[in-house]
Amino acid sequence: MNAVTLATPLTPVSRFDQSRHVGRRSVSFGALGQVLRWRWKLVAGVLALTMLLVVGASFAIPPRYQSTARLRITPNRPLVVAPDGEGGSGPLDQSLLSTEIATIRSRDIARRVVLANHLQHDPEFVAARLRNGKGELAEARAVEAAISTLLDRLAVDQQEKSYILAIGFQSRDPVKAARIANSFAESYINSTADVMMSTAARQADEGQAALQRLSRQAEVAAADVAQYRAATGIVQGANGATVNDQQIAPLTTQVATAEAQAAAARSNLETAEKQVASAGPDAVSAVLSSNVIADLRRQRTAAEADRSQLASRYGPLFPALIEANERIAALDRQIREEQNRIIEGLRSEARAATAQAASLRGQLGSLKGEIAANNSSAVKAESLQRSADAATGAYNHLASSVQQTAQVEQSSQPQARLIEQAVVTSLPAFPNRPAMAATSVLAGLVLGVIAAMVTETMQGTVRNADDVEVLLGLRFLASVPRLGRKQLRGEGGERCSPADTLILRPMSAYAEAYRAIRSSIRRAEGGTARVVALCSTVPGEGKTSSSLTLARVMAMAGERVLLIDGDVRRPSIKRLANLHPECGLIEVLNGEVDLAQAIIEDHVAGCCILPVAKSTFSPTDLFNPARMRSMLEQLRPHYDHILIDTPPVLGVTDARSIAKLSDGVVLMIKWGGTPIAAVDAALAGLEHDNVPIIGAVLTMVNPRAEAVGALYYSRRYVAYYDR
């Protein structure tokens, strides 16, 4: 793996100011997933503990069984109409349904259930101090306590915006739960029937009294109408109209006819008089059309003919001629008399028609006067009639309502009916163990994630290259994967050190990581960093194994490498390299032996080791700058690289003394283990000594972590390298 070059080194004000790291870490779902992978044991532990507590509590809580009875509410109209005729109708709305639910949950219904099932003596509903009391007061208190407990366990719900109500009740005894739920339903149905019967009876009594009052009012109103009509003379016919109203129509017709006839008679008379004045009576039409005059004229004509014959034969004194003249004169006289009679008849007819019309007009005027007087009286009569009709209508309507009320009182049909009785259930409703188990899983996962995030935040360890470069301000060199048990086994199955796996599996990801470190060291300081100190902040960060592995990687690359064990208090190089030295670094620094006697060849060609033969706890300064520098200068010409395994920087001051004599320092940081504050403290000391830091290496990294191959690709990396 190649090292990462830091483009812009950070220059923090103080290494000990940890607040400068706040908000500098990137937050993403990938980072959250990485934390969960790192802390999966913590998440699993919290999940298991939560499930154990919740499931244990579900078994510790006394179970309660729930039974449900279902009612159908029947929307009814009001029982009766008020005496004033006003009433209401319409379907049962939500407010009325809510009223029925409140009625079922009322203390009156609950009291009926308590008394019917003797729950005031049941230890499940009443405490012992109330249950064992004596006297009426103690009994009443026990009943009220049982009612309160009963209502706390009662649930009444509407089902899907319908007229169906579900009455549910919980109890420790499933049989008792079903019995009490059914008792609530029966008590409510009976109470509604009782209320309807009592209401119907009360309204029936009120209706009978109102009916008698309205009957008297109707009789008085009818009598007033009849008396007033009789006093005012308003007589009605069969169709409801008065006699005067019935007479005025035909009389009006007669007046019109008489007026027409009189006008016609006067017209005939005027015409006849004009004809007489102009041409004599003979010009009158009536005369011309008279049969009598026509007959007389025929007789006269015959008489004229006879007279003419006689006059031609005899003289004027002839008796027959005289008789003929007398007959003609008599006929003329008769004709004149008939003419006069006809003309006088026209005059009489005109006078009679005029008189008839005048008489009829008089009668019509008199009748109109009477009608006007009747109309004035009819207004009050109609008002009295309307009052009488209203009283009669109210009486009839109330009589019908009273009859309906009597039918309701006799039938006593309740407003609700039971459609499903509560049955005994075998599974408890509370606690719902499957639901609680599922909830515990969800809650455990949430708490586990929170615990993992809190733990990660509180620890503040280094997890990836961004942490090294952004938070610590160091160059990231490489990530060394953690070796599993299988990888730490030799060919014969024996356990081996991490440095030995380099020889057994030279193409593994572990070996490739140290090759990346070697390349970074070669590029550091322009290739002049020949003496390199490998430091760690605290013990247990894999610094010693890394030192031996890196030395062998360099030797396998054809370089001459010397590895110096600088940890004189806890030397580990000899154990890892399987050496048994008689002398070492301490003896060389004290001038007791030469370097040639203390340096040991490793079994990897090109790798030499200057071990510590035995641990030493001396107050003297073993790493005297002059002696240590002299030794390093003596060794430089003979080796391409000199690696120094130092003690932990925070624990032993020897690490800083050795680091000041090196060309550069490689800081080993345990992945997910070393707190950032501790690393900052170690870096503060090294920076104070002006020690050049080549970079940092993450050790013991999870092979599937982001620091090794970026999550998904790490699987390919692991499969690519030789395990």
CSV table of C-alpha atoms in Angstrom, one decimal, residues 171-416:
chain,number,residue,atom,x,y,z
A,171,SER,CA,-58.7,-9.2,33.8
A,172,ARG,CA,-56.2,-11.7,35.2
A,173,ASP,CA,-58.9,-14.3,34.7
A,174,PRO,CA,-60.0,-14.9,31.1
A,175,VAL,CA,-63.4,-16.2,32.2
A,176,LYS,CA,-63.9,-13.1,34.4
A,177,ALA,CA,-62.9,-10.8,31.5
A,178,ALA,CA,-65.5,-12.3,29.2
A,179,ARG,CA,-68.2,-12.3,31.9
A,180,ILE,CA,-67.6,-8.6,32.8
A,181,ALA,CA,-67.6,-7.5,29.1
A,182,ASN,CA,-70.9,-9.3,28.5
A,183,SER,CA,-72.2,-7.8,31.7
A,184,PHE,CA,-71.4,-4.3,30.5
A,185,ALA,CA,-73.2,-4.9,27.3
A,186,GLU,CA,-76.3,-6.3,29.0
A,187,SER,CA,-76.4,-3.5,31.6
A,188,TYR,CA,-76.2,-0.9,28.9
A,189,ILE,CA,-78.9,-2.5,26.9
A,190,ASN,CA,-81.2,-2.9,29.9
A,191,SER,CA,-80.5,0.7,31.0
A,192,THR,CA,-81.5,2.0,27.6
A,193,ALA,CA,-84.7,0.0,27.6
A,194,ASP,CA,-85.5,1.2,31.2
A,195,VAL,CA,-84.8,4.8,30.1
A,196,MET,CA,-87.0,4.4,27.0
A,197,MET,CA,-89.8,2.9,29.1
A,198,SER,CA,-89.7,5.5,31.8
A,199,THR,CA,-89.4,8.3,29.2
A,200,ALA,CA,-92.3,6.9,27.2
A,201,ALA,CA,-94.5,6.5,30.3
A,202,ARG,CA,-93.7,10.1,31.5
A,203,GLN,CA,-94.3,11.5,28.0
A,204,ALA,CA,-97.5,9.5,27.7
A,205,ASP,CA,-98.8,11.1,30.9
A,206,GLU,CA,-97.8,14.5,29.7
A,207,GLY,CA,-99.3,13.8,26.3
A,208,GLN,CA,-102.7,12.9,27.8
A,209,ALA,CA,-102.8,16.1,29.8
A,210,ALA,CA,-101.8,18.1,26.8
A,211,LEU,CA,-104.4,16.2,24.7
A,212,GLN,CA,-107.2,17.1,27.1
A,213,ARG,CA,-106.1,20.8,27.2
A,214,LEU,CA,-106.0,21.0,23.3
A,215,SER,CA,-109.4,19.3,23.1
A,216,ARG,CA,-111.0,22.0,25.3
A,217,GLN,CA,-109.2,24.7,23.3
A,218,ALA,CA,-110.5,23.2,19.9
A,219,GLU,CA,-114.1,23.0,21.2
A,220,VAL,CA,-114.0,26.6,22.5
A,221,ALA,CA,-112.5,27.9,19.2
A,222,ALA,CA,-115.2,26.1,17.1
A,223,ALA,CA,-118.0,27.5,19.3
A,224,ASP,CA,-116.6,31.0,18.9
A,225,VAL,CA,-116.6,30.7,15.1
A,226,ALA,CA,-120.2,29.4,15.0
A,227,GLN,CA,-121.5,32.1,17.4
A,228,TYR,CA,-119.8,34.9,15.5
A,229,ARG,CA,-121.1,33.7,12.1
A,230,ALA,CA,-124.6,33.5,13.5
A,231,ALA,CA,-124.3,37.0,15.0
A,232,THR,CA,-123.1,38.6,11.8
A,233,GLY,CA,-125.4,36.6,9.5
A,234,ILE,CA,-122.5,35.0,7.5
A,235,VAL,CA,-124.3,31.9,6.0
A,236,GLN,CA,-122.2,29.6,4.0
A,237,GLY,CA,-123.3,27.2,1.3
A,238,ALA,CA,-122.2,23.7,0.6
A,239,ASN,CA,-119.0,24.8,-1.1
A,240,GLY,CA,-117.9,27.1,1.8
A,241,ALA,CA,-119.0,30.4,0.1
A,242,THR,CA,-121.7,32.7,1.5
A,243,VAL,CA,-125.2,32.9,0.1
A,244,ASN,CA,-124.6,36.5,-1.1
A,245,ASP,CA,-121.4,35.3,-2.9
A,246,GLN,CA,-123.4,32.6,-4.6
A,247,GLN,CA,-126.2,35.1,-5.7
A,248,ILE,CA,-124.0,37.9,-7.1
A,249,ALA,CA,-122.8,35.9,-10.1
A,250,PRO,CA,-126.2,35.0,-11.7
A,251,LEU,CA,-127.6,38.5,-10.7
A,252,THR,CA,-124.8,40.2,-12.5
A,253,THR,CA,-125.6,38.1,-15.6
A,254,GLN,CA,-129.3,39.0,-15.4
A,255,VAL,CA,-128.4,42.7,-15.1
A,256,ALA,CA,-126.3,42.5,-18.2
A,257,THR,CA,-129.1,40.7,-20.1
A,258,ALA,CA,-131.7,43.2,-19.0
A,259,GLU,CA,-129.5,46.2,-19.9
A,260,ALA,CA,-129.1,44.7,-23.4
A,261,GLN,CA,-132.7,44.0,-23.8
A,262,ALA,CA,-133.7,47.6,-22.7
A,263,ALA,CA,-131.1,49.1,-25.1
A,264,ALA,CA,-132.5,47.0,-27.9
A,265,ALA,CA,-136.1,48.0,-27.1
A,266,ARG,CA,-135.2,51.7,-27.0
A,267,SER,CA,-133.4,51.4,-30.2
A,268,ASN,CA,-136.4,49.8,-31.9
A,269,LEU,CA,-138.7,52.5,-30.5
A,270,GLU,CA,-136.4,55.3,-31.7
A,271,THR,CA,-136.3,53.8,-35.2
A,272,ALA,CA,-140.0,53.4,-35.4
A,273,GLU,CA,-140.6,57.0,-34.3
A,274,LYS,CA,-138.1,58.3,-36.9
A,275,GLN,CA,-139.9,56.2,-39.6
A,276,VAL,CA,-143.3,57.6,-38.6
A,277,ALA,CA,-142.0,61.1,-38.7
A,278,SER,CA,-140.5,60.7,-42.1
A,279,ALA,CA,-142.8,58.4,-44.0
A,280,GLY,CA,-145.8,57.7,-41.8
A,281,PRO,CA,-146.8,54.6,-39.9
A,282,ASP,CA,-146.6,52.5,-43.0
A,283,ALA,CA,-142.8,52.8,-43.1
A,284,VAL,CA,-142.4,51.3,-39.6
A,285,SER,CA,-140.7,47.9,-39.8
A,286,ALA,CA,-142.9,46.4,-37.2
A,287,VAL,CA,-145.9,47.6,-39.1
A,288,LEU,CA,-144.6,46.2,-42.3
A,289,SER,CA,-143.9,42.9,-40.7
A,290,SER,CA,-147.3,42.7,-38.9
A,291,ASN,CA,-149.5,39.8,-40.2
A,292,VAL,CA,-152.7,41.5,-38.9
A,293,ILE,CA,-152.0,44.6,-41.0
A,294,ALA,CA,-151.1,42.5,-44.0
A,295,ASP,CA,-154.4,40.6,-43.7
A,296,LEU,CA,-156.3,43.9,-43.3
A,297,ARG,CA,-154.6,45.2,-46.4
A,298,ARG,CA,-155.6,42.2,-48.4
A,299,GLN,CA,-159.2,42.6,-47.2
A,300,ARG,CA,-159.1,46.3,-48.2
A,301,THR,CA,-157.6,45.4,-51.6
A,302,ALA,CA,-160.5,43.0,-52.2
A,303,ALA,CA,-162.9,45.6,-51.0
A,304,GLU,CA,-161.4,48.1,-53.4
A,305,ALA,CA,-161.8,45.7,-56.2
A,306,ASP,CA,-165.5,45.1,-55.3
A,307,ARG,CA,-166.1,48.8,-55.1
A,308,SER,CA,-164.5,49.5,-58.5
A,309,GLN,CA,-166.8,47.0,-60.1
A,310,LEU,CA,-169.9,48.5,-58.4
A,311,ALA,CA,-168.8,52.0,-59.2
A,312,SER,CA,-168.5,51.1,-62.9
A,313,ARG,CA,-172.0,49.7,-62.9
A,314,TYR,CA,-173.9,51.8,-60.4
A,315,GLY,CA,-174.0,55.4,-59.2
A,316,PRO,CA,-172.6,56.7,-55.9
A,317,LEU,CA,-175.9,56.3,-54.2
A,318,PHE,CA,-176.1,52.6,-54.9
A,319,PRO,CA,-176.4,50.9,-51.6
A,320,ALA,CA,-173.9,48.2,-52.4
A,321,LEU,CA,-171.5,50.9,-53.4
A,322,ILE,CA,-172.1,52.8,-50.2
A,323,GLU,CA,-171.6,49.6,-48.2
A,324,ALA,CA,-168.4,48.9,-50.1
A,325,ASN,CA,-167.1,52.4,-49.3
A,326,GLU,CA,-168.1,52.0,-45.6
A,327,ARG,CA,-166.2,48.6,-45.5
A,328,ILE,CA,-163.1,50.2,-47.0
A,329,ALA,CA,-163.3,53.1,-44.5
A,330,ALA,CA,-163.7,50.6,-41.7
A,331,LEU,CA,-160.6,48.6,-42.9
A,332,ASP,CA,-158.5,51.8,-43.1
A,333,ARG,CA,-159.6,52.7,-39.6
A,334,GLN,CA,-158.6,49.2,-38.4
A,335,ILE,CA,-155.3,49.5,-40.2
A,336,ARG,CA,-154.6,52.8,-38.5
A,337,GLU,CA,-155.6,51.4,-35.1
A,338,GLU,CA,-153.3,48.4,-35.6
A,339,GLN,CA,-150.4,50.7,-36.6
A,340,ASN,CA,-150.9,52.8,-33.5
A,341,ARG,CA,-151.2,49.7,-31.3
A,342,ILE,CA,-147.9,48.3,-32.7
A,343,ILE,CA,-146.1,51.6,-32.2
A,344,GLU,CA,-147.5,51.9,-28.7
A,345,GLY,CA,-146.3,48.3,-28.0
A,346,LEU,CA,-142.8,49.3,-28.9
A,347,ARG,CA,-143.0,52.1,-26.4
A,348,SER,CA,-144.4,49.8,-23.7
A,349,GLU,CA,-141.7,47.2,-24.4
A,350,ALA,CA,-138.9,49.9,-24.1
A,351,ARG,CA,-140.4,51.2,-20.9
A,352,ALA,CA,-140.6,47.7,-19.4
A,353,ALA,CA,-137.1,46.7,-20.4
A,354,THR,CA,-135.7,49.9,-18.9
A,355,ALA,CA,-137.6,49.3,-15.7
A,356,GLN,CA,-136.5,45.7,-15.5
A,357,ALA,CA,-132.8,46.7,-16.0
A,358,ALA,CA,-133.2,49.4,-13.3
A,359,SER,CA,-134.7,47.0,-10.9
A,360,LEU,CA,-132.0,44.4,-11.4
A,361,ARG,CA,-129.3,47.1,-11.0
A,362,GLY,CA,-130.9,48.1,-7.7
A,363,GLN,CA,-130.8,44.5,-6.5
A,364,LEU,CA,-127.2,44.2,-7.6
A,365,GLY,CA,-126.2,47.3,-5.7
A,366,SER,CA,-128.0,46.2,-2.6
A,367,LEU,CA,-126.3,42.7,-2.9
A,368,LYS,CA,-122.9,44.3,-3.2
A,369,GLY,CA,-123.4,46.4,-0.2
A,370,GLU,CA,-124.4,43.3,1.8
A,371,ILE,CA,-121.2,41.5,0.5
A,372,ALA,CA,-119.0,44.4,1.5
A,373,ALA,CA,-120.5,44.2,5.0
A,374,ASN,CA,-120.1,40.5,5.1
A,375,ASN,CA,-116.4,40.7,4.0
A,376,SER,CA,-115.6,43.0,6.9
A,377,SER,CA,-117.1,40.5,9.3
A,378,ALA,CA,-115.5,37.5,7.5
A,379,VAL,CA,-112.0,38.7,8.3
A,380,LYS,CA,-112.6,38.1,12.0
A,381,ALA,CA,-114.5,35.0,11.2
A,382,GLU,CA,-111.6,33.6,9.3
A,383,SER,CA,-109.2,34.5,12.1
A,384,LEU,CA,-111.4,32.6,14.5
A,385,GLN,CA,-111.6,29.7,12.0
A,386,ARG,CA,-107.8,29.5,11.7
A,387,SER,CA,-107.5,29.4,15.5
A,388,ALA,CA,-110.0,26.6,15.6
A,389,ASP,CA,-108.3,24.7,12.8
A,390,ALA,CA,-104.9,25.1,14.5
A,391,ALA,CA,-106.2,23.8,17.7
A,392,THR,CA,-107.8,20.9,15.9
A,393,GLY,CA,-104.6,20.1,14.0
A,394,ALA,CA,-102.5,20.2,17.2
A,395,TYR,CA,-105.0,17.9,18.9
A,396,ASN,CA,-104.9,15.4,16.0
A,397,HIS,CA,-101.0,15.4,15.8
A,398,LEU,CA,-100.6,15.1,19.6
A,399,ALA,CA,-103.2,12.3,19.6
A,400,SER,CA,-101.0,10.4,17.0
A,401,SER,CA,-97.9,10.9,19.0
A,402,VAL,CA,-99.5,9.8,22.2
A,403,GLN,CA,-100.6,6.6,20.5
A,404,GLN,CA,-97.0,6.0,19.3
A,405,THR,CA,-95.7,6.6,22.8
A,406,ALA,CA,-98.1,4.1,24.1
A,407,GLN,CA,-96.8,1.5,21.6
A,408,VAL,CA,-93.2,2.2,22.6
A,409,GLU,CA,-94.1,1.8,26.2
A,410,GLN,CA,-95.8,-1.5,25.4
A,411,SER,CA,-93.0,-2.9,23.2
A,412,SER,CA,-90.0,-1.6,25.3
A,413,GLN,CA,-87.6,-2.2,22.4
A,414,PRO,CA,-84.0,-1.1,23.4
A,415,GLN,CA,-81.9,1.3,21.3
A,416,ALA,CA,-78.9,-1.2,21.1
